[in-house]
């Protein structure tokens, strides 16, 4: 494991230990990289490298565009995702992959909650990722469903994973109520386009077992 700083973000590289293994980039709200890496080992995931990015300005770095707060007294979203992607693809990725043995067989991107939204958005803004996992992704984000239906990914993804908790839409918040519907509709669009896609409905609410849910998504991406 090696940690470095790029653009003010903390980047931790968990190497696979075998040459040419796939690599998955994971944006984290706190510093959950170790928990996810351990969960991957516990669930028998094939060897892959994990690059965890932390120290994020969450509502800025992961948001594709500006959006008012969805909770009273919460911070609004100030769309900085394009800037974050430039840092990820242009600086973090090449530095992280210097730590790996050989060239990755494929690159994936994964994230939980708002980072799950970011993972899917990344497919439309850069061609460096061929697989993505949106785990309990914030696909309720206003305008995002319409964006997906009117734009094309920069490259056709090989595999895309979607999940949501079965209690996430059971909320009084009218914006968050749409999360399961939007996730299923976007997943259906990908399926209709012949992209290898799955949707998992996990038991519980949004904050339950995030590391295990994220590991399950990454494990599914690793299927050859």
mmCIF file of C-alpha atoms in Angstrom:
data_model
loop_
_atom_site.group_PDB
_atom_site.id
_atom_site.type_symbol
_atom_site.label_atom_id
_atom_site.label_comp_id
_atom_site.label_asym_id
_atom_site.label_seq_id
_atom_site.Cartn_x
_atom_site.Cartn_y
_atom_site.Cartn_z
ATOM 1 C CA UNK A 1 0.000 0.000 0.000
ATOM 2 C CA UNK A 2 1.215 3.504 -0.822
ATOM 3 C CA UNK A 3 -0.373 6.877 -0.109
ATOM 4 C CA UNK A 4 0.315 10.181 -1.853
ATOM 5 C CA UNK A 5 -1.362 13.558 -2.285
ATOM 6 C CA UNK A 6 -2.519 14.963 -5.628
ATOM 7 C CA UNK A 7 -4.471 18.172 -6.077
ATOM 8 C CA UNK A 8 -5.179 18.272 -2.370
ATOM 9 C CA UNK A 9 -6.710 14.770 -2.405
ATOM 10 C CA UNK A 10 -5.291 11.787 -0.541
ATOM 11 C CA UNK A 11 -4.745 8.788 -2.804
ATOM 12 C CA UNK A 12 -4.130 5.295 -1.435
ATOM 13 C CA UNK A 13 -3.019 2.505 -3.765
ATOM 14 C CA UNK A 14 -3.770 -1.095 -2.796
ATOM 15 C CA UNK A 15 -1.819 -3.196 -5.340
ATOM 16 C CA UNK A 16 -3.135 -6.559 -6.480
ATOM 17 C CA UNK A 17 0.242 -8.242 -6.115
ATOM 18 C CA UNK A 18 0.040 -9.865 -9.540
ATOM 19 C CA UNK A 19 1.069 -8.305 -12.875
ATOM 20 C CA UNK A 20 -1.427 -6.750 -15.285
ATOM 21 C CA UNK A 21 -4.335 -7.021 -12.831
ATOM 22 C CA UNK A 22 -7.353 -4.771 -13.373
ATOM 23 C CA UNK A 23 -7.557 -1.548 -11.376
ATOM 24 C CA UNK A 24 -10.639 0.121 -9.906
ATOM 25 C CA UNK A 25 -10.714 3.768 -8.827
ATOM 26 C CA UNK A 26 -12.904 4.485 -5.803
ATOM 27 C CA UNK A 27 -13.882 7.928 -4.549
ATOM 28 C CA UNK A 28 -14.722 7.822 -0.843
ATOM 29 C CA UNK A 29 -16.656 10.095 1.518
ATOM 30 C CA UNK A 30 -14.312 9.377 4.420
ATOM 31 C CA UNK A 31 -11.403 7.002 4.067
ATOM 32 C CA UNK A 32 -13.096 3.679 3.370
ATOM 33 C CA UNK A 33 -10.501 2.281 0.985
ATOM 34 C CA UNK A 34 -9.050 -0.220 3.453
ATOM 35 C CA UNK A 35 -12.509 -1.451 4.481
ATOM 36 C CA UNK A 36 -13.506 -2.012 0.852
ATOM 37 C CA UNK A 37 -10.195 -3.702 0.017
ATOM 38 C CA UNK A 38 -10.604 -6.037 3.012
ATOM 39 C CA UNK A 39 -14.204 -6.769 2.009
ATOM 40 C CA UNK A 40 -13.049 -7.651 -1.509
ATOM 41 C CA UNK A 41 -10.599 -10.167 -0.065
ATOM 42 C CA UNK A 42 -13.312 -11.613 2.180
ATOM 43 C CA UNK A 43 -15.758 -12.159 -0.665
ATOM 44 C CA UNK A 44 -13.206 -13.950 -2.847
ATOM 45 C CA UNK A 45 -12.857 -11.280 -5.520
ATOM 46 C CA UNK A 46 -10.269 -12.076 -8.216
ATOM 47 C CA UNK A 47 -7.016 -10.107 -7.836
ATOM 48 C CA UNK A 48 -7.357 -6.438 -8.670
ATOM 49 C CA UNK A 49 -5.763 -3.200 -7.570
ATOM 50 C CA UNK A 50 -7.815 -0.591 -5.760
ATOM 51 C CA UNK A 51 -7.041 3.129 -5.839
ATOM 52 C CA UNK A 52 -9.005 5.004 -3.171
ATOM 53 C CA UNK A 53 -9.355 8.789 -3.281
ATOM 54 C CA UNK A 54 -10.302 10.641 -0.096
ATOM 55 C CA UNK A 55 -10.218 14.177 1.270
ATOM 56 C CA UNK A 56 -12.950 15.227 -1.139
ATOM 57 C CA UNK A 57 -15.119 18.318 -1.011
ATOM 58 C CA UNK A 58 -18.062 15.968 -1.390
ATOM 59 C CA UNK A 59 -20.871 18.249 -2.611
ATOM 60 C CA UNK A 60 -18.515 19.992 -5.009
ATOM 61 C CA UNK A 61 -16.115 17.334 -6.292
ATOM 62 C CA UNK A 62 -18.749 14.656 -6.950
ATOM 63 C CA UNK A 63 -21.573 16.828 -8.323
ATOM 64 C CA UNK A 64 -21.896 17.110 -12.126
ATOM 65 C CA UNK A 65 -23.525 20.546 -11.982
ATOM 66 C CA UNK A 66 -24.957 23.038 -9.516
ATOM 67 C CA UNK A 67 -28.029 21.974 -7.582
ATOM 68 C CA UNK A 68 -29.837 23.334 -4.511
ATOM 69 C CA UNK A 69 -29.531 21.408 -1.263
ATOM 70 C CA UNK A 70 -32.005 18.559 -0.868
ATOM 71 C CA UNK A 71 -32.106 18.804 2.935
ATOM 72 C CA UNK A 72 -32.901 21.812 5.103
ATOM 73 C CA UNK A 73 -29.725 23.525 6.339
ATOM 74 C CA UNK A 74 -27.559 21.268 4.134
ATOM 75 C CA UNK A 75 -24.956 22.535 1.691
ATOM 76 C CA UNK A 76 -25.914 23.052 -1.925
ATOM 77 C CA UNK A 77 -24.152 21.188 -4.719
ATOM 78 C CA UNK A 78 -21.599 23.174 -6.694
ATOM 79 C CA UNK A 79 -20.780 21.111 -9.762
ATOM 80 C CA UNK A 80 -17.073 20.360 -9.708
ATOM 81 C CA UNK A 81 -17.149 16.864 -11.190
ATOM 82 C CA UNK A 82 -15.500 17.890 -14.468
ATOM 83 C CA UNK A 83 -12.592 19.400 -12.540
ATOM 84 C CA UNK A 84 -12.362 16.252 -10.396
ATOM 85 C CA UNK A 85 -12.286 14.060 -13.481
ATOM 86 C CA UNK A 86 -9.468 16.075 -14.991
ATOM 87 C CA UNK A 87 -7.457 15.583 -11.807
ATOM 88 C CA UNK A 88 -8.332 11.882 -11.649
ATOM 89 C CA UNK A 89 -7.519 11.058 -15.269
ATOM 90 C CA UNK A 90 -4.661 13.485 -15.763
ATOM 91 C CA UNK A 91 -2.732 13.298 -12.496
ATOM 92 C CA UNK A 92 -3.978 10.654 -10.061
ATOM 93 C CA UNK A 93 -4.300 7.808 -12.565
ATOM 94 C CA UNK A 94 -0.784 7.983 -14.070
ATOM 95 C CA UNK A 95 0.815 8.439 -10.633
ATOM 96 C CA UNK A 96 -1.132 5.529 -9.123
ATOM 97 C CA UNK A 97 -0.372 3.170 -11.987
ATOM 98 C CA UNK A 98 3.349 3.739 -11.574
ATOM 99 C CA UNK A 99 2.903 1.733 -8.376
ATOM 100 C CA UNK A 100 1.358 -1.253 -10.152
ATOM 101 C CA UNK A 101 3.004 -4.254 -11.764
ATOM 102 C CA UNK A 102 2.402 -3.963 -15.495
ATOM 103 C CA UNK A 103 -0.431 -2.299 -17.390
ATOM 104 C CA UNK A 104 -3.952 -2.879 -16.005
ATOM 105 C CA UNK A 105 -6.012 -5.313 -18.044
ATOM 106 C CA UNK A 106 -8.957 -2.924 -17.648
ATOM 107 C CA UNK A 107 -9.857 0.102 -15.563
ATOM 108 C CA UNK A 108 -13.033 0.557 -13.595
ATOM 109 C CA UNK A 109 -14.508 3.316 -11.469
ATOM 110 C CA UNK A 110 -16.784 2.808 -8.475
ATOM 111 C CA UNK A 111 -18.434 4.886 -5.823
ATOM 112 C CA UNK A 112 -21.103 4.965 -3.151
ATOM 113 C CA UNK A 113 -23.846 7.570 -2.886
ATOM 114 C CA UNK A 114 -22.791 10.792 -4.667
ATOM 115 C CA UNK A 115 -19.587 9.040 -5.775
ATOM 116 C CA UNK A 116 -21.804 6.431 -7.447
ATOM 117 C CA UNK A 117 -23.369 9.247 -9.464
ATOM 118 C CA UNK A 118 -19.864 10.476 -10.285
ATOM 119 C CA UNK A 119 -18.780 6.984 -11.422
ATOM 120 C CA UNK A 120 -21.564 6.856 -13.988
ATOM 121 C CA UNK A 121 -21.014 10.469 -15.055
ATOM 122 C CA UNK A 122 -17.350 9.678 -15.671
ATOM 123 C CA UNK A 123 -18.314 7.342 -18.511
ATOM 124 C CA UNK A 124 -19.726 10.341 -20.394
ATOM 125 C CA UNK A 125 -16.724 12.607 -19.882
ATOM 126 C CA UNK A 126 -13.663 10.371 -20.347
ATOM 127 C CA UNK A 127 -12.814 7.141 -22.148
ATOM 128 C CA UNK A 128 -10.286 5.807 -19.627
ATOM 129 C CA UNK A 129 -12.800 3.585 -17.769
ATOM 130 C CA UNK A 130 -14.461 0.555 -19.323
ATOM 131 C CA UNK A 131 -16.463 -0.555 -16.257
ATOM 132 C CA UNK A 132 -18.410 1.310 -13.578
ATOM 133 C CA UNK A 133 -20.230 0.541 -10.338
ATOM 134 C CA UNK A 134 -22.839 2.993 -9.046
ATOM 135 C CA UNK A 135 -23.519 1.655 -5.555
ATOM 136 C CA UNK A 136 -26.525 3.274 -3.901
ATOM 137 C CA UNK A 137 -25.741 6.014 -6.391
ATOM 138 C CA UNK A 138 -27.399 9.413 -6.077
ATOM 139 C CA UNK A 139 -29.227 8.961 -9.366
ATOM 140 C CA UNK A 140 -32.019 11.101 -7.955
ATOM 141 C CA UNK A 141 -29.778 14.080 -8.808
ATOM 142 C CA UNK A 142 -31.969 16.595 -10.700
ATOM 143 C CA UNK A 143 -31.417 16.439 -14.449
ATOM 144 C CA UNK A 144 -29.151 13.394 -14.413
ATOM 145 C CA UNK A 145 -31.671 10.911 -15.810
ATOM 146 C CA UNK A 146 -32.358 13.299 -18.689
ATOM 147 C CA UNK A 147 -28.613 13.745 -19.221
ATOM 148 C CA UNK A 148 -28.075 9.989 -19.585
ATOM 149 C CA UNK A 149 -30.902 9.708 -22.110
ATOM 150 C CA UNK A 150 -29.540 12.540 -24.277
ATOM 151 C CA UNK A 151 -25.790 11.786 -24.185
ATOM 152 C CA UNK A 152 -23.530 8.896 -25.159
ATOM 153 C CA UNK A 153 -20.625 7.468 -23.159
ATOM 154 C CA UNK A 154 -17.169 8.312 -24.471
ATOM 155 C CA UNK A 155 -16.636 4.578 -24.936
ATOM 156 C CA UNK A 156 -19.060 1.692 -24.764
ATOM 157 C CA UNK A 157 -18.659 0.216 -21.270
ATOM 158 C CA UNK A 158 -18.077 -3.507 -20.871
ATOM 159 C CA UNK A 159 -19.964 -3.835 -17.586
ATOM 160 C CA UNK A 160 -22.048 -1.485 -15.421
ATOM 161 C CA UNK A 161 -23.342 -2.268 -11.934
ATOM 162 C CA UNK A 162 -26.257 -0.551 -10.208
ATOM 163 C CA UNK A 163 -27.606 -1.050 -6.716
ATOM 164 C CA UNK A 164 -29.858 0.651 -4.201
ATOM 165 C CA UNK A 165 -31.185 -0.190 -0.746
ATOM 166 C CA UNK A 166 -34.793 -1.338 -0.642
ATOM 167 C CA UNK A 167 -35.632 1.364 1.928
ATOM 168 C CA UNK A 168 -33.853 4.258 0.235
ATOM 169 C CA UNK A 169 -36.929 5.510 -1.596
ATOM 170 C CA UNK A 170 -39.097 5.193 1.526
ATOM 171 C CA UNK A 171 -38.478 8.755 2.639
ATOM 172 C CA UNK A 172 -40.551 11.911 2.963
ATOM 173 C CA UNK A 173 -38.041 13.783 0.810
ATOM 174 C CA UNK A 174 -39.652 14.043 -2.654
ATOM 175 C CA UNK A 175 -36.284 14.218 -4.445
ATOM 176 C CA UNK A 176 -34.786 11.174 -2.753
ATOM 177 C CA UNK A 177 -38.000 9.204 -3.266
ATOM 178 C CA UNK A 178 -37.078 8.893 -6.940
ATOM 179 C CA UNK A 179 -33.754 7.101 -6.418
ATOM 180 C CA UNK A 180 -34.900 3.529 -7.071
ATOM 181 C CA UNK A 181 -37.087 4.512 -10.030
ATOM 182 C CA UNK A 182 -34.285 6.506 -11.677
ATOM 183 C CA UNK A 183 -31.746 3.762 -11.019
ATOM 184 C CA UNK A 184 -33.941 1.075 -12.568
ATOM 185 C CA UNK A 185 -34.806 3.240 -15.586
ATOM 186 C CA UNK A 186 -31.153 4.080 -16.291
ATOM 187 C CA UNK A 187 -30.192 0.437 -15.827
ATOM 188 C CA UNK A 188 -32.930 -0.507 -18.298
ATOM 189 C CA UNK A 189 -31.550 1.948 -20.838
ATOM 190 C CA UNK A 190 -28.131 0.310 -20.631
ATOM 191 C CA UNK A 191 -29.662 -3.149 -21.000
ATOM 192 C CA UNK A 192 -31.655 -2.023 -24.030
ATOM 193 C CA UNK A 193 -28.383 -0.907 -25.606
ATOM 194 C CA UNK A 194 -26.902 -4.362 -25.116
ATOM 195 C CA UNK A 195 -24.476 -3.356 -22.366
ATOM 196 C CA UNK A 196 -23.777 -6.003 -19.716
ATOM 197 C CA UNK A 197 -25.621 -4.539 -16.757
ATOM 198 C CA UNK A 198 -27.087 -5.657 -13.445
ATOM 199 C CA UNK A 199 -29.299 -4.114 -10.779
ATOM 200 C CA UNK A 200 -29.222 -5.254 -7.146
ATOM 201 C CA UNK A 201 -31.790 -4.315 -4.528
ATOM 202 C CA UNK A 202 -30.017 -4.529 -1.174
ATOM 203 C CA UNK A 203 -31.881 -4.865 2.120
ATOM 204 C CA UNK A 204 -31.889 -1.719 4.223
ATOM 205 C CA UNK A 205 -31.456 2.000 3.923
ATOM 206 C CA UNK A 206 -28.796 4.159 2.376
ATOM 207 C CA UNK A 207 -26.241 4.023 5.184
ATOM 208 C CA UNK A 208 -26.184 0.270 5.807
ATOM 209 C CA UNK A 209 -23.055 -1.780 5.004
ATOM 210 C CA UNK A 210 -21.524 0.629 2.467
ATOM 211 C CA UNK A 211 -18.128 -1.132 2.317
ATOM 212 C CA UNK A 212 -19.707 -4.546 1.736
ATOM 213 C CA UNK A 213 -22.132 -3.182 -0.863
ATOM 214 C CA UNK A 214 -19.281 -1.426 -2.656
ATOM 215 C CA UNK A 215 -17.170 -4.586 -2.630
ATOM 216 C CA UNK A 216 -20.082 -6.549 -4.094
ATOM 217 C CA UNK A 217 -20.323 -4.077 -6.964
ATOM 218 C CA UNK A 218 -16.598 -4.195 -7.663
ATOM 219 C CA UNK A 219 -16.610 -7.982 -7.487
ATOM 220 C CA UNK A 220 -19.336 -8.076 -10.148
ATOM 221 C CA UNK A 221 -17.267 -5.752 -12.354
ATOM 222 C CA UNK A 222 -14.380 -8.224 -12.065
ATOM 223 C CA UNK A 223 -16.263 -11.013 -13.837
ATOM 224 C CA UNK A 224 -14.450 -11.652 -17.123
#
